[in-house]
PDB file of C-alpha atoms in Angstrom:
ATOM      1  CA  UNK A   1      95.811 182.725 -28.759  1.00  0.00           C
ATOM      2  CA  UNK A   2      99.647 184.198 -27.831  1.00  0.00           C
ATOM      3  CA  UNK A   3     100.282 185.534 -24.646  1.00  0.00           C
ATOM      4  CA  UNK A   4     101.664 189.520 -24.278  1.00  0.00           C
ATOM      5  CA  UNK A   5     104.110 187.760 -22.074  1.00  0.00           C
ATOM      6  CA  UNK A   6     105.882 184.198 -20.747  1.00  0.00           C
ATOM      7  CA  UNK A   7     104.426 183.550 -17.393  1.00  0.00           C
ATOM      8  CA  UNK A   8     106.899 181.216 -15.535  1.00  0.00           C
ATOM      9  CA  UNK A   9     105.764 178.603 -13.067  1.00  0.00           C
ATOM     10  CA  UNK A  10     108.353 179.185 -10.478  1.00  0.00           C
ATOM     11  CA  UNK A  11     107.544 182.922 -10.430  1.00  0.00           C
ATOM     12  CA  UNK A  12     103.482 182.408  -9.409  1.00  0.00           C
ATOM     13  CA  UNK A  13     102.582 182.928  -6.234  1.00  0.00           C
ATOM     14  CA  UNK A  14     100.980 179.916  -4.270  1.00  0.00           C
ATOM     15  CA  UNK A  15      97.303 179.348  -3.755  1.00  0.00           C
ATOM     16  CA  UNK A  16      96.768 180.847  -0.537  1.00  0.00           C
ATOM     17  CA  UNK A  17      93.468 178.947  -0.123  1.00  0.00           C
ATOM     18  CA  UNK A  18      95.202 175.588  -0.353  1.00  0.00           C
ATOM     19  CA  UNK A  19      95.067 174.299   3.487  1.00  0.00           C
ATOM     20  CA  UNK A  20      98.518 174.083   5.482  1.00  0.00           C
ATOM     21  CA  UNK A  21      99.412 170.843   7.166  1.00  0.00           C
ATOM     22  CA  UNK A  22      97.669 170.470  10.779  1.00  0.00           C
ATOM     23  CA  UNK A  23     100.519 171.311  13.523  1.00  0.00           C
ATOM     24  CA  UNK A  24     101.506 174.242  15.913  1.00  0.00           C
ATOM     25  CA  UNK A  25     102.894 177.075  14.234  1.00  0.00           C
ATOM     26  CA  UNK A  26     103.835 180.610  15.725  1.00  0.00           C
ATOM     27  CA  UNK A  27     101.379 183.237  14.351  1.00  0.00           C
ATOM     28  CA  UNK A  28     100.691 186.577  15.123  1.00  0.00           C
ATOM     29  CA  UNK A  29      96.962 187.568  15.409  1.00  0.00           C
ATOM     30  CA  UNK A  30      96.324 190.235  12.116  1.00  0.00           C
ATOM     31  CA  UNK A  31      92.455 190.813  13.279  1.00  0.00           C
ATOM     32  CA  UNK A  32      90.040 190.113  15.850  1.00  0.00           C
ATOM     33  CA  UNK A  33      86.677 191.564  16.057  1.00  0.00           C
ATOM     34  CA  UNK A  34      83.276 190.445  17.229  1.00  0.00           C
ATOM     35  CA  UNK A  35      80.351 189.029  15.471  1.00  0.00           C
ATOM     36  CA  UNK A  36      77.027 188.062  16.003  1.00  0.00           C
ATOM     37  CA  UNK A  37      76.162 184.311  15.122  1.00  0.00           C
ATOM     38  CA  UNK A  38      73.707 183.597  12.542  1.00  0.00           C
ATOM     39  CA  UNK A  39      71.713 180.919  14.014  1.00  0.00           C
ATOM     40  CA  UNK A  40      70.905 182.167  17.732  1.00  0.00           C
ATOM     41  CA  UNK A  41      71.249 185.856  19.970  1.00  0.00           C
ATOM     42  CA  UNK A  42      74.983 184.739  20.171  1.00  0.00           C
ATOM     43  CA  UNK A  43      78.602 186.057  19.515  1.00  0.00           C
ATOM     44  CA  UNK A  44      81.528 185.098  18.661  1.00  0.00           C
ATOM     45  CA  UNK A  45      85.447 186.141  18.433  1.00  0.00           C
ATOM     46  CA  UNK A  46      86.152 185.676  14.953  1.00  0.00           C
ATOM     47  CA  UNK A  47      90.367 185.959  14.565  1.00  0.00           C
ATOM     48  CA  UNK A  48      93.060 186.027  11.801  1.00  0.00           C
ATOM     49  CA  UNK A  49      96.439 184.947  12.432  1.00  0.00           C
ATOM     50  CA  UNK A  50      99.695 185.440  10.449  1.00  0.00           C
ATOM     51  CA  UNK A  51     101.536 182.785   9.764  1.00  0.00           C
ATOM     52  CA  UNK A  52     105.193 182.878  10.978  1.00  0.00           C
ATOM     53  CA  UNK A  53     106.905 179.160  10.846  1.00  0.00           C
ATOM     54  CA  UNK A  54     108.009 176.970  11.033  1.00  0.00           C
ATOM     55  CA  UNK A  55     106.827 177.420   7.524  1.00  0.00           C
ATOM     56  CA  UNK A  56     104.031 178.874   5.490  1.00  0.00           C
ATOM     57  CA  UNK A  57     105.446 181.997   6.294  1.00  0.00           C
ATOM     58  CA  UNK A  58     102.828 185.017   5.717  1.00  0.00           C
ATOM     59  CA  UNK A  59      99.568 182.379   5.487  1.00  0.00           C
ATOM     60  CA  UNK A  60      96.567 183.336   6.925  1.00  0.00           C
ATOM     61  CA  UNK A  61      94.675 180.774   9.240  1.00  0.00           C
ATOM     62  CA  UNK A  62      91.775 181.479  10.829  1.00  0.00           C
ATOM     63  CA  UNK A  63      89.803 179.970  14.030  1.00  0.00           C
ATOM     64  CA  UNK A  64      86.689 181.664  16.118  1.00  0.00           C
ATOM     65  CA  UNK A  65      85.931 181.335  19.641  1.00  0.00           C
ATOM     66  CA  UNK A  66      82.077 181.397  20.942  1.00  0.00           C
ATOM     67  CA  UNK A  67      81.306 184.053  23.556  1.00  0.00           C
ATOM     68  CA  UNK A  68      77.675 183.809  23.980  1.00  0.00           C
ATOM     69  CA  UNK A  69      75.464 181.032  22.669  1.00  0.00           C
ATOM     70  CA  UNK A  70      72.168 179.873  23.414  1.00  0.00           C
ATOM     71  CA  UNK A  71      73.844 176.750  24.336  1.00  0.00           C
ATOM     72  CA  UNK A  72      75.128 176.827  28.205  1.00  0.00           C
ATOM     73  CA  UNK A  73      77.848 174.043  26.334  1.00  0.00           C
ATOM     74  CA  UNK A  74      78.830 176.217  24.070  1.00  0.00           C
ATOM     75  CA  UNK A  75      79.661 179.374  26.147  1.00  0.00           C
ATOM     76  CA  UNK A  76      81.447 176.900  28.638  1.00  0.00           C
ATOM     77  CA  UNK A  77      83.821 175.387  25.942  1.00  0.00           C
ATOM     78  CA  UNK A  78      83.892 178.939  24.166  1.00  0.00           C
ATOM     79  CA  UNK A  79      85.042 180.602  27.117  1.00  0.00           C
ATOM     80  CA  UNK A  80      87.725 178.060  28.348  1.00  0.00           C
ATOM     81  CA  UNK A  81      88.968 178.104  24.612  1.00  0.00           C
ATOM     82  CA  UNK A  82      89.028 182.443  24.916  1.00  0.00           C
ATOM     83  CA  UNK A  83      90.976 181.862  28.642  1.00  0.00           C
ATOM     84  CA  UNK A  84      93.730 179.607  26.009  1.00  0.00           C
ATOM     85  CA  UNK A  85      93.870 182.210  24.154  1.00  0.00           C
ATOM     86  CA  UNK A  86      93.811 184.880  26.408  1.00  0.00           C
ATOM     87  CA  UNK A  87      97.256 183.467  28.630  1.00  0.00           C
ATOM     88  CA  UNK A  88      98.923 182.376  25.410  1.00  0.00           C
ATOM     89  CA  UNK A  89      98.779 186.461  24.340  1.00  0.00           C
ATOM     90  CA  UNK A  90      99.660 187.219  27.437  1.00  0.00           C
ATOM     91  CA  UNK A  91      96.780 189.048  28.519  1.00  0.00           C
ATOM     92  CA  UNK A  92      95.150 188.882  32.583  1.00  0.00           C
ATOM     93  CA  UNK A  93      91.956 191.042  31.265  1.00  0.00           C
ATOM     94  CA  UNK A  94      90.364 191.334  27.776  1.00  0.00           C
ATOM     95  CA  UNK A  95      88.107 194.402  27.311  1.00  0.00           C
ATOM     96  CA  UNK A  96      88.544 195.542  23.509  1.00  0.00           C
ATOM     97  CA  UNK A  97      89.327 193.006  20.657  1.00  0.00           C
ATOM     98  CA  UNK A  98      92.376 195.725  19.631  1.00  0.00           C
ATOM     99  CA  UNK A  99      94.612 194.280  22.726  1.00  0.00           C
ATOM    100  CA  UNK A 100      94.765 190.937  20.632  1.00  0.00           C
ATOM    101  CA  UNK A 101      96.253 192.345  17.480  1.00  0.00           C
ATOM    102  CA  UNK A 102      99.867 192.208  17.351  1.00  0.00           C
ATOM    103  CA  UNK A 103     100.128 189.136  19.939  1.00  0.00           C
ATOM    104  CA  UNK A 104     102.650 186.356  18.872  1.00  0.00           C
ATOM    105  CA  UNK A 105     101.401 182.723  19.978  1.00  0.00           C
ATOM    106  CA  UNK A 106     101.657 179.509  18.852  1.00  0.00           C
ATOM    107  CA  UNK A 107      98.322 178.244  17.444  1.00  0.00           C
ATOM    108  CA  UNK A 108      97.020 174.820  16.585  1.00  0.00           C
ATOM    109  CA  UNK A 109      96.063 174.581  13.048  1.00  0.00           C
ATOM    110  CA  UNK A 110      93.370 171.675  12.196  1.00  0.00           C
ATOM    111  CA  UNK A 111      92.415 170.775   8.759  1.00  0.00           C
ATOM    112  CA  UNK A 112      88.600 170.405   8.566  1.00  0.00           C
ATOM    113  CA  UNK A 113      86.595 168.734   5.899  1.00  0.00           C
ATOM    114  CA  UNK A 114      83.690 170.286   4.846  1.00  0.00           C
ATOM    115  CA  UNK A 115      81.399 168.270   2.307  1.00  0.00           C
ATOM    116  CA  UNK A 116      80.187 171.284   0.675  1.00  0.00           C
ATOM    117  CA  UNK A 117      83.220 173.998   0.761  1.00  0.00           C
ATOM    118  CA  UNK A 118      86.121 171.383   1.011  1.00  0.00           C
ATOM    119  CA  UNK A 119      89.196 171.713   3.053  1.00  0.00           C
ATOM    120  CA  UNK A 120      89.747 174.208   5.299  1.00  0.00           C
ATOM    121  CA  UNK A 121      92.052 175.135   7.908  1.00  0.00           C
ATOM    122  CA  UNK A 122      90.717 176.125  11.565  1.00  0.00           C
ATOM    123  CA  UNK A 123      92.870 177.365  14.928  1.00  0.00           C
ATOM    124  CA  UNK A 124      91.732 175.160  17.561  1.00  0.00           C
ATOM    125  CA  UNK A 125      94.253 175.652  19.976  1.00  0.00           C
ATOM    126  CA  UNK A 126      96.818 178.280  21.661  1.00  0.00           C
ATOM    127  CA  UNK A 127      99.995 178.728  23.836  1.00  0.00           C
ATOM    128  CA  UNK A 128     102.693 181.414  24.492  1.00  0.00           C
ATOM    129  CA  UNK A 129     105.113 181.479  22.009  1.00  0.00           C
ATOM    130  CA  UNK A 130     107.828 180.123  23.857  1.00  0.00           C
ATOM    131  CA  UNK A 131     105.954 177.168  24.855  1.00  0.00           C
ATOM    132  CA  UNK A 132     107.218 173.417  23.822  1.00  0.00           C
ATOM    133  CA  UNK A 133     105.256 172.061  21.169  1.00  0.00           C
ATOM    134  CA  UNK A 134     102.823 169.499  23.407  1.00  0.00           C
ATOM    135  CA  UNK A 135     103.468 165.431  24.110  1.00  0.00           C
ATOM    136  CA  UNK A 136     100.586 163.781  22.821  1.00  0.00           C
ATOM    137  CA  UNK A 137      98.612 162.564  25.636  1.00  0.00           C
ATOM    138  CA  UNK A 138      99.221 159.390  26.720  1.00  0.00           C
ATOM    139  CA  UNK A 139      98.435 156.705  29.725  1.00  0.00           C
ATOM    140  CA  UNK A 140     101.551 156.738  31.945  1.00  0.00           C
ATOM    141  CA  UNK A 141     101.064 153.549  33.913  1.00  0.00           C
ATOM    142  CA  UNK A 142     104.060 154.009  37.034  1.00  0.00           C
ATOM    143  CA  UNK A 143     107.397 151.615  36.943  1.00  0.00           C
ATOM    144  CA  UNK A 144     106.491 148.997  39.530  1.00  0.00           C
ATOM    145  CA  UNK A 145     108.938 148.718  42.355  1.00  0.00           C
ATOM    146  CA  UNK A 146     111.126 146.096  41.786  1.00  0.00           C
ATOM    147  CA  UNK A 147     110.661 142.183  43.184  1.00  0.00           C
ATOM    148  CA  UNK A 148     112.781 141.693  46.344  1.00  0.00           C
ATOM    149  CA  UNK A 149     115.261 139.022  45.504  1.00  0.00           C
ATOM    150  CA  UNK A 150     113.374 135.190  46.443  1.00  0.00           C
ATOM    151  CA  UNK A 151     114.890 134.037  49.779  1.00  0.00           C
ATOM    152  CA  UNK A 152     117.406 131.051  49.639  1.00  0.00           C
ATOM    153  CA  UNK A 153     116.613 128.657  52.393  1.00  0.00           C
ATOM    154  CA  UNK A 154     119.385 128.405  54.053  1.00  0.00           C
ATOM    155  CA  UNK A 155     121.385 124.906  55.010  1.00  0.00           C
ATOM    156  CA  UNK A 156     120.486 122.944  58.494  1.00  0.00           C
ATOM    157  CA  UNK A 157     123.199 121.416  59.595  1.00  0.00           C
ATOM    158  CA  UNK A 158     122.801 117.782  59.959  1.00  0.00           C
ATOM    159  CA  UNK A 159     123.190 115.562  63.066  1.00  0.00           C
ATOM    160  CA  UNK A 160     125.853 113.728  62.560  1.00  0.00           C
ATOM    161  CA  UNK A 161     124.089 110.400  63.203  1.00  0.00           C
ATOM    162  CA  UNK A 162     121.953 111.515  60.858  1.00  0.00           C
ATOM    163  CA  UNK A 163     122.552 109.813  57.017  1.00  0.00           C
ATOM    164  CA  UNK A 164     122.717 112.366  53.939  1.00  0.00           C
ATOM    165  CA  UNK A 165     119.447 110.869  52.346  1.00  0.00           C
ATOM    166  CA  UNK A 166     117.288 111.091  54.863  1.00  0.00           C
TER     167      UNK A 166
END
């Protein structure tokens, strides 16, 4: 069956459910808002960030942060992950999820694998915008201080009845 018109491939958008490379990008957060978790009396942050480079301009990625959990684990990790997030939007005190809209912050994006939904992408980590993209951790062992030259016995002087050989 013909077409009403000639759809060109370089003129369709991109899927915008296809996953974006891990890294750190700078974002802005688009929403934030609270939610209550489905498999206990807990909460979480659930947050959409805007995409602003490197590249993948205008991509959303997406990341929550547990508040309350049934696990004491969970609302420990949760809540050092929201204190991230927190000083990377610059903010001292959080009491309304509106003061995180509009914050620019780099965010780590992680590609997870689901076995039933696919790929996905996931924010699992945050810092100011300005902020150096992190070293990889590594084991710095210290430069050991260098060997003190070996000591050169120094000649006797020989007796002079004294022959060279002995």
């Amino acid at each position: 069956m013909r077409l009403d018109e000639v759809i060109r491939f370089d003129e369709l958008p991109d899927n915008e459910l296809a996953v974006i490379p891990a890294g750190w990008y700078t974002a802005t957060i688009a929403e934030a808002e609270i939610k209550s978790a489905k498999r206990s009396d807990g909460q979480y942050l659930s947050v959409r960030y805007t995409v602003l480079g490197p590249t993948h301009q205008g991509r959303s990625v997406y990341g929550n942060v547990t508040l309350r959990n049934a696990s004491e684990t969970a609302t420990r990790i949760g809540r050092a992950q929201l204190k991230e997030l927190m000083g990377a939007a610059g903010l001292a005190q959080l009491a309304d999820t509106d003061q995180l809209v509009g914050a620019t912050l780099q965010v780590r994006v992680t590609v997870r694998d689901d076995p039933q939904y696919g790929q996905s992408n996931e924010v699992k980590g945050w810092k100011p915008a300005g902020a150096q993209a992190p070293v990889p951790h590594s084991i710095v062992l210290p430069t050991p201080a260098p060997m003190p030259a070996p000591v050169q016995p120094q000649p006797q002087p020989r007796p002079a009845n004294r022959p060279p050989w002995a």
